[in-house]
Short mmCIF file of C-alpha atoms in Angstrom, two decimals:
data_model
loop_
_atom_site.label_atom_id
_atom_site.label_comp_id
_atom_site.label_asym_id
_atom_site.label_seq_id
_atom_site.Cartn_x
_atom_site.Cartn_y
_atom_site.Cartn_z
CA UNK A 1 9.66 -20.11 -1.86
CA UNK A 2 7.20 -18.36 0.36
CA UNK A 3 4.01 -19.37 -1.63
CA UNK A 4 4.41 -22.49 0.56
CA UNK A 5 3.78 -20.15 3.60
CA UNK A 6 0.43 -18.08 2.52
CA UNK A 7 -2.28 -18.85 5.03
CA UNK A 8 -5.54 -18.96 2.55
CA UNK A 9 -7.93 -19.65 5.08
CA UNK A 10 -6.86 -16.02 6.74
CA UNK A 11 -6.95 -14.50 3.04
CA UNK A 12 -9.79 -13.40 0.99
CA UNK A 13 -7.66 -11.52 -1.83
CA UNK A 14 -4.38 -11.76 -2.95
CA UNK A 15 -3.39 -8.77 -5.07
CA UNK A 16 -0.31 -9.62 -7.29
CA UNK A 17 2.65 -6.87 -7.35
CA UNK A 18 3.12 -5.80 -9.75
CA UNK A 19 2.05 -5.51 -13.55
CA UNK A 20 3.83 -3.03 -15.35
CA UNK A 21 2.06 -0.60 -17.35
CA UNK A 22 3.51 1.12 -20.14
CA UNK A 23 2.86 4.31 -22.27
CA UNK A 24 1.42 2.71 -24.49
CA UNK A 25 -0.86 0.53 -22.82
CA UNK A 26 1.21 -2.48 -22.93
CA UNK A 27 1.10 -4.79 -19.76
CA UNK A 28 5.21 -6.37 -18.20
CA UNK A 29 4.76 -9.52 -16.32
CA UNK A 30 5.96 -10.38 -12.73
CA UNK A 31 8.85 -12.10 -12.02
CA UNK A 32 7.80 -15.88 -12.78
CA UNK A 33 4.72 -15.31 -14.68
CA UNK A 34 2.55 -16.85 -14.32
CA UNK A 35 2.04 -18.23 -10.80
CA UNK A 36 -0.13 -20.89 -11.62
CA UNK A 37 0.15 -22.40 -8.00
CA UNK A 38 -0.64 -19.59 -6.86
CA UNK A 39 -3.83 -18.71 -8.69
CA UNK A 40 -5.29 -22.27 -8.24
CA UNK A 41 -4.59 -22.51 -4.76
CA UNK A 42 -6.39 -19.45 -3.84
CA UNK A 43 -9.41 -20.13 -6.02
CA UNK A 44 -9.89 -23.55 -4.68
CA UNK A 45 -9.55 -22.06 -1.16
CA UNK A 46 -11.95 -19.36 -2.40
CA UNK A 47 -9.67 -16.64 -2.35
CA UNK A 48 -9.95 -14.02 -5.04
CA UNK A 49 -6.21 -12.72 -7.05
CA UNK A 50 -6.69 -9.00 -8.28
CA UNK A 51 -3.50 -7.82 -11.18
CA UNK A 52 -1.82 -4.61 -9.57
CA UNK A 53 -1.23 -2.60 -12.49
CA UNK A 54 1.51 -0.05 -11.59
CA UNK A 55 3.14 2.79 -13.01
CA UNK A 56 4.87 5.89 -11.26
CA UNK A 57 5.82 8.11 -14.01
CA UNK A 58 3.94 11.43 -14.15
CA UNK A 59 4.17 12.30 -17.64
CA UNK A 60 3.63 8.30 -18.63
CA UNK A 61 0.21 8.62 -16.95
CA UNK A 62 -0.44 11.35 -18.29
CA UNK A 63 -0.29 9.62 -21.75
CA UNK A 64 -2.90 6.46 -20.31
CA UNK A 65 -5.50 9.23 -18.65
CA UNK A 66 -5.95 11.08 -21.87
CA UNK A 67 -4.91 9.49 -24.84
CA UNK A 68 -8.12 7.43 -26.09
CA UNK A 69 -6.37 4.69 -28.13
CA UNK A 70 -4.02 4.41 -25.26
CA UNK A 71 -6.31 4.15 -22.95
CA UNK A 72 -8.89 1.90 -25.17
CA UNK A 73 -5.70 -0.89 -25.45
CA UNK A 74 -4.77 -0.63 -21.96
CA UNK A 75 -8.41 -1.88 -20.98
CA UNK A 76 -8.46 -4.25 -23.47
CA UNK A 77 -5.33 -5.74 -22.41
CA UNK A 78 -6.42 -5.61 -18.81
CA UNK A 79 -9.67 -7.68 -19.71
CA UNK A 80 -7.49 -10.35 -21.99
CA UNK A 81 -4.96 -10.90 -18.88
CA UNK A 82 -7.96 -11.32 -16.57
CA UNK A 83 -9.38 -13.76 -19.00
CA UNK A 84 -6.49 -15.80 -20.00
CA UNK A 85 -5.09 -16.22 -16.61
CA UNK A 86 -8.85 -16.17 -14.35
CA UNK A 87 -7.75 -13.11 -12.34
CA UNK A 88 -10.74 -11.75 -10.51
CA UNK A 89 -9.97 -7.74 -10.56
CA UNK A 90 -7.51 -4.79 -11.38
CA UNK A 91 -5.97 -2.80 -8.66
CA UNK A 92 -4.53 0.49 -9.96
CA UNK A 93 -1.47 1.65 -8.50
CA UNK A 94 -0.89 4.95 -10.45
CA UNK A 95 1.64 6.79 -8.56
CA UNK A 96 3.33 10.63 -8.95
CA UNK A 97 0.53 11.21 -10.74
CA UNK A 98 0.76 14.62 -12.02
CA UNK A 99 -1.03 17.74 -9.82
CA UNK A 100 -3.47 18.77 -12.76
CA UNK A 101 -4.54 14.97 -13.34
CA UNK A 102 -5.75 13.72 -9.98
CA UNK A 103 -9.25 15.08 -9.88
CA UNK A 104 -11.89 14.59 -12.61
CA UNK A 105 -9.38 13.15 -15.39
CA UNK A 106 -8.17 10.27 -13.18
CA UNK A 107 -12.10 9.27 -11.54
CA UNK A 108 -13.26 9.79 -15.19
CA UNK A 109 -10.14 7.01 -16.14
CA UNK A 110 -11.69 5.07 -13.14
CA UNK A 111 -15.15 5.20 -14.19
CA UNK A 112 -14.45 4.25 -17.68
CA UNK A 113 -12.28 1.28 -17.08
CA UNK A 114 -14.96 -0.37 -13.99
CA UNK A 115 -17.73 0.36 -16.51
CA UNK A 116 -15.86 -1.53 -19.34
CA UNK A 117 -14.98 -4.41 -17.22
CA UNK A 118 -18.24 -4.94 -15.09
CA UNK A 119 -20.06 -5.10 -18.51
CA UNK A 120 -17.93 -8.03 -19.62
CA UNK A 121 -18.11 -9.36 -16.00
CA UNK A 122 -19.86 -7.74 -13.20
CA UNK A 123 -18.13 -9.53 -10.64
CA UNK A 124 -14.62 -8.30 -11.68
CA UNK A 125 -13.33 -5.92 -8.87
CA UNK A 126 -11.94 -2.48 -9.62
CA UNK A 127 -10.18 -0.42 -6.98
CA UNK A 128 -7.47 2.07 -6.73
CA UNK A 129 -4.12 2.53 -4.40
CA UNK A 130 -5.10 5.82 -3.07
CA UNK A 131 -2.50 8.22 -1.02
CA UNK A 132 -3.33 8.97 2.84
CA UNK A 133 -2.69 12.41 2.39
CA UNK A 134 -4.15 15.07 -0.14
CA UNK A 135 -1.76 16.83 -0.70
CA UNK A 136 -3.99 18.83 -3.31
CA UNK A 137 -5.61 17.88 -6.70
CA UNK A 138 -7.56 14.70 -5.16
CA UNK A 139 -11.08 13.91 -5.37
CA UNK A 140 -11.60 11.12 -2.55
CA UNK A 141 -15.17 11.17 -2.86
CA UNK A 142 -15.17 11.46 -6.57
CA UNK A 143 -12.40 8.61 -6.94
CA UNK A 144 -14.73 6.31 -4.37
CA UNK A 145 -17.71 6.57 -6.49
CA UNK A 146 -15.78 5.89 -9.97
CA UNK A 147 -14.31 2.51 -8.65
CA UNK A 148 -15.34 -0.47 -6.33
CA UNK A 149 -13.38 0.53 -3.51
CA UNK A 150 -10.13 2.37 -2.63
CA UNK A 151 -7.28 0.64 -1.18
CA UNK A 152 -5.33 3.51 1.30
CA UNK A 153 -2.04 3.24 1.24
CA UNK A 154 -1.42 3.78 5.15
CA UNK A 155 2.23 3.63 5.45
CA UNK A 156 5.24 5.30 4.94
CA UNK A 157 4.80 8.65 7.22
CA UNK A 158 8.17 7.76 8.29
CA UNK A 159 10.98 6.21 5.87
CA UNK A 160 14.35 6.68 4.69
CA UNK A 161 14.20 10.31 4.28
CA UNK A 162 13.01 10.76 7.44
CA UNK A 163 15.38 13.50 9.81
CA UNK A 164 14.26 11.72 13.03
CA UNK A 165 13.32 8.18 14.09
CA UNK A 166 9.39 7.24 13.94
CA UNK A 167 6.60 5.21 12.77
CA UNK A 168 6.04 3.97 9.11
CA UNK A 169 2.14 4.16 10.74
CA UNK A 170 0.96 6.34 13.17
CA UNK A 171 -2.27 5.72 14.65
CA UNK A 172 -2.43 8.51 16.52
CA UNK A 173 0.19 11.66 17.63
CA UNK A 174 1.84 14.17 15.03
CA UNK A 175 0.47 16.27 12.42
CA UNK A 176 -0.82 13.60 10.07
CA UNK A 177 -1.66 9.73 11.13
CA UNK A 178 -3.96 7.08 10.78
CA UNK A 179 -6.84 8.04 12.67
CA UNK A 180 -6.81 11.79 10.66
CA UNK A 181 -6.48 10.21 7.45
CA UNK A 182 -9.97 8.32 7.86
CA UNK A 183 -11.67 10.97 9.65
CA UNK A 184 -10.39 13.94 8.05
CA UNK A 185 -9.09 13.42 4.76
CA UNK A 186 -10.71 10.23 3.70
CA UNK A 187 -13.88 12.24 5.49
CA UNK A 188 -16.09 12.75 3.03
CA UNK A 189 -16.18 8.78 1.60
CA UNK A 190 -16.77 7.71 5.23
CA UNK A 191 -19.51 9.74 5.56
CA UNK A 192 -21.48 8.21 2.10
CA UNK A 193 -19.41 5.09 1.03
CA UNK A 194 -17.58 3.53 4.33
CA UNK A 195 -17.62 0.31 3.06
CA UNK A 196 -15.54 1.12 -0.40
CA UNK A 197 -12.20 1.78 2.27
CA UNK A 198 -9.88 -0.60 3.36
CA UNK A 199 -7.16 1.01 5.14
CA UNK A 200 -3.71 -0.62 4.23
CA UNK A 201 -1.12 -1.68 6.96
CA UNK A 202 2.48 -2.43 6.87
CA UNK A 203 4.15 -5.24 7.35
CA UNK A 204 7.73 -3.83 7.13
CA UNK A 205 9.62 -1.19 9.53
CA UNK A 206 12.72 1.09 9.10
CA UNK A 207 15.95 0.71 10.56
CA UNK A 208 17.88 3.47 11.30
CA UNK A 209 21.06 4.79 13.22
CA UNK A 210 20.12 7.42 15.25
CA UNK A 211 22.41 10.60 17.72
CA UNK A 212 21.20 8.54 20.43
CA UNK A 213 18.52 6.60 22.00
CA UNK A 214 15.54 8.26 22.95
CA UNK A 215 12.56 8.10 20.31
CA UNK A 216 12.42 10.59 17.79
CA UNK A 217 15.71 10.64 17.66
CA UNK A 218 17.95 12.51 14.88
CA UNK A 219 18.39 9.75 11.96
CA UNK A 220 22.14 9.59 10.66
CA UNK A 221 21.60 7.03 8.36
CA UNK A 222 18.39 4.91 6.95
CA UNK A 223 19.82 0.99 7.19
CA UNK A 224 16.94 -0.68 5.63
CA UNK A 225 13.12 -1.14 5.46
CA UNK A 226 13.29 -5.10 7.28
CA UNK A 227 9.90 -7.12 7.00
CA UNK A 228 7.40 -7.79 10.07
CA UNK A 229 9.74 -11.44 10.49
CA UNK A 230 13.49 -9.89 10.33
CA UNK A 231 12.08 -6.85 12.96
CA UNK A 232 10.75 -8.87 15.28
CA UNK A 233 13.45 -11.56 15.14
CA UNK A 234 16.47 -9.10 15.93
CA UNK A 235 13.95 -7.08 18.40
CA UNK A 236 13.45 -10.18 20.43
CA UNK A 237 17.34 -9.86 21.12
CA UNK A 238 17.19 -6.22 21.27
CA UNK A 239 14.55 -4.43 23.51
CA UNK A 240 10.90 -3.31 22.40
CA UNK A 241 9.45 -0.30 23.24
CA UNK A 242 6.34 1.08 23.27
CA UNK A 243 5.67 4.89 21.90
CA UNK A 244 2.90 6.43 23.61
CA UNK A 245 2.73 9.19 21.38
CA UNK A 246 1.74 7.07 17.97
CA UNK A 247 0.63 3.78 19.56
CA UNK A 248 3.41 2.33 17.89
CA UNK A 249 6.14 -0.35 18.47
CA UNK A 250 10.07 0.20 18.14
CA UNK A 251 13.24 -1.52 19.20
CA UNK A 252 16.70 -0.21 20.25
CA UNK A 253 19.78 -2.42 19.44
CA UNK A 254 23.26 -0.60 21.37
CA UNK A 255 26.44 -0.87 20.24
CA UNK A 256 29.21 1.31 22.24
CA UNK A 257 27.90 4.68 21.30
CA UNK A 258 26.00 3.59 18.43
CA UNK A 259 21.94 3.77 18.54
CA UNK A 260 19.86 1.53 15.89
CA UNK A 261 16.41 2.19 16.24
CA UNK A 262 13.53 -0.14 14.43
CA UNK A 263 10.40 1.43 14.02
CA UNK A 264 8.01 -1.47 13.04
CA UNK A 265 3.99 -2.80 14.07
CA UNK A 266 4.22 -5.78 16.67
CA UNK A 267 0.88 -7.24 16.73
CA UNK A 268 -0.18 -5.10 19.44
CA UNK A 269 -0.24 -1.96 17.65
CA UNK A 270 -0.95 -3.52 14.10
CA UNK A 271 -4.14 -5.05 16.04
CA UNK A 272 -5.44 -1.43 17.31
CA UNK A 273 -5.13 -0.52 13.41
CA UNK A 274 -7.48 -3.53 12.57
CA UNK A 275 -9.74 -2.46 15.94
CA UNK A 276 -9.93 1.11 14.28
CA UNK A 277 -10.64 0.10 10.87
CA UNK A 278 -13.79 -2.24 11.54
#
């Protein structure tokens, strides 16, 4: 029912979540498939759809990086769902990828699969949902230059494991945010292919009951992860805040003694991330 609300004019790419991928190198649907309206709509308002293929077992990618007849059908069903259905591109979304296979096994996977696809269509886009953090094994500036570009995944600092209240997106403050994530460890690929980064924002928050009311509060129990429209709906009853410290937005609803803090991006601090990012 929302398809009736996408704004194509603001759009240029609409990247369909998500296409499972399997050991094997079979391809699972979406919900629905296929959205026809959906695909003709954004073509005729000249907006490209890109099939995010996604799978976040370990040991199953293991399987797709190094097993050749694996990996040989999972291109060649890529290429005959991009072909039956006039997709424009493949975003991969491999996540938990195993330590030992981020580096030169995964940009090797990259290069292969961009290489087979440009030759059958050089305007087919290949990119890859790449972590903020390194948290070892990654080669940014390897995995840049295998792929069209690299979609960073810019979110979740904060979430439901969280032990305090904070923001899913940092710009600034802490040990790790936005700003250090471009400079520092996306570095490298600013310095010699800027314009294969686009930095990915959220448009979802996370509830929480905190001790009390004060930001950074001690969490005592993750409620939910509400959209950008069910955040700012119960934060226009609520009060918004402002945090200083990340350049963030947050609410605080009170109940008795009972603190629910929203951490979410209002415009205002979603619009210093798009500021920071051109």
């Amino acid at each position: 029912s929302s398809v009736e609300y996408l704004q194509y004019d603001l759009l240029s790419h609409i990247s369909i979540f998500d296409f499972g991928i399997t050991e094997n190198g079979d391809i699972e649907f979406p919900p629905n498939w296929p959205w026809t309206d959906v695909i003709n709509s954004s073509h005729q308002n000249g907006v490209k759809v890109i099939l995010t293929a996604v799978n976040f077992n370990g040991t199953q990618i293991h399987t797709l990086l190094t097993d050749g007849a694996v990996k040989e059908a999972l291109f060649s069903n890529l290429l005959s769902v991009l072909q039956q259905y006039s997709l424009d591109g493949v975003n991969i979304d491999f996540e938990d990828v195993n330590y030992s296979d981020r580096g030169s096994l995964l940009n090797n996977f990259m290069f292969d699969l961009t290489t087979y696809l440009h030759s059958v269509d050089s305007t087919y886009e290949v990119s890859f949902a790449a972590p903020p953090i390194n948290w070892g094994g990654w080669d940014f500036e390897g995995l840049a230059e295998s792929c069209d570009y690299l979609f960073i995944m810019g979110y979740n600092f904060w979430g439901p494991w969280s032990n305090t209240s904070g923001p899913c997106a940092p710009l600034i403050g802490g040990s790790y945010n936005i700003t250090s994530v471009i400079i520092e460890e996306y570095g490298e690929v600013v310095a010699t292919n800027p314009q294969k980064l686009i930095l990915g924002v959220p448009y979802y928050g996370n509830k929480w009951k905190t001790y009390d009311r004060w930001a950074y509060s001690t969490t005592l129990n993750h409620i939910s992860q509400p959209t950008y429209r069910i955040a700012m709906n119960q934060a226009e009853l609520d009060t918004i805040f402002w945090d200083y410290q990340s350049h963030t937005s947050w609410s605080l609803f009170e109940n008795s003694n009972d603190y629910y803090q929203t951490w979410f991006d209002t415009d205002s601090s979603i619009g210093l991330k798009f500021d920071f990012a051109e």
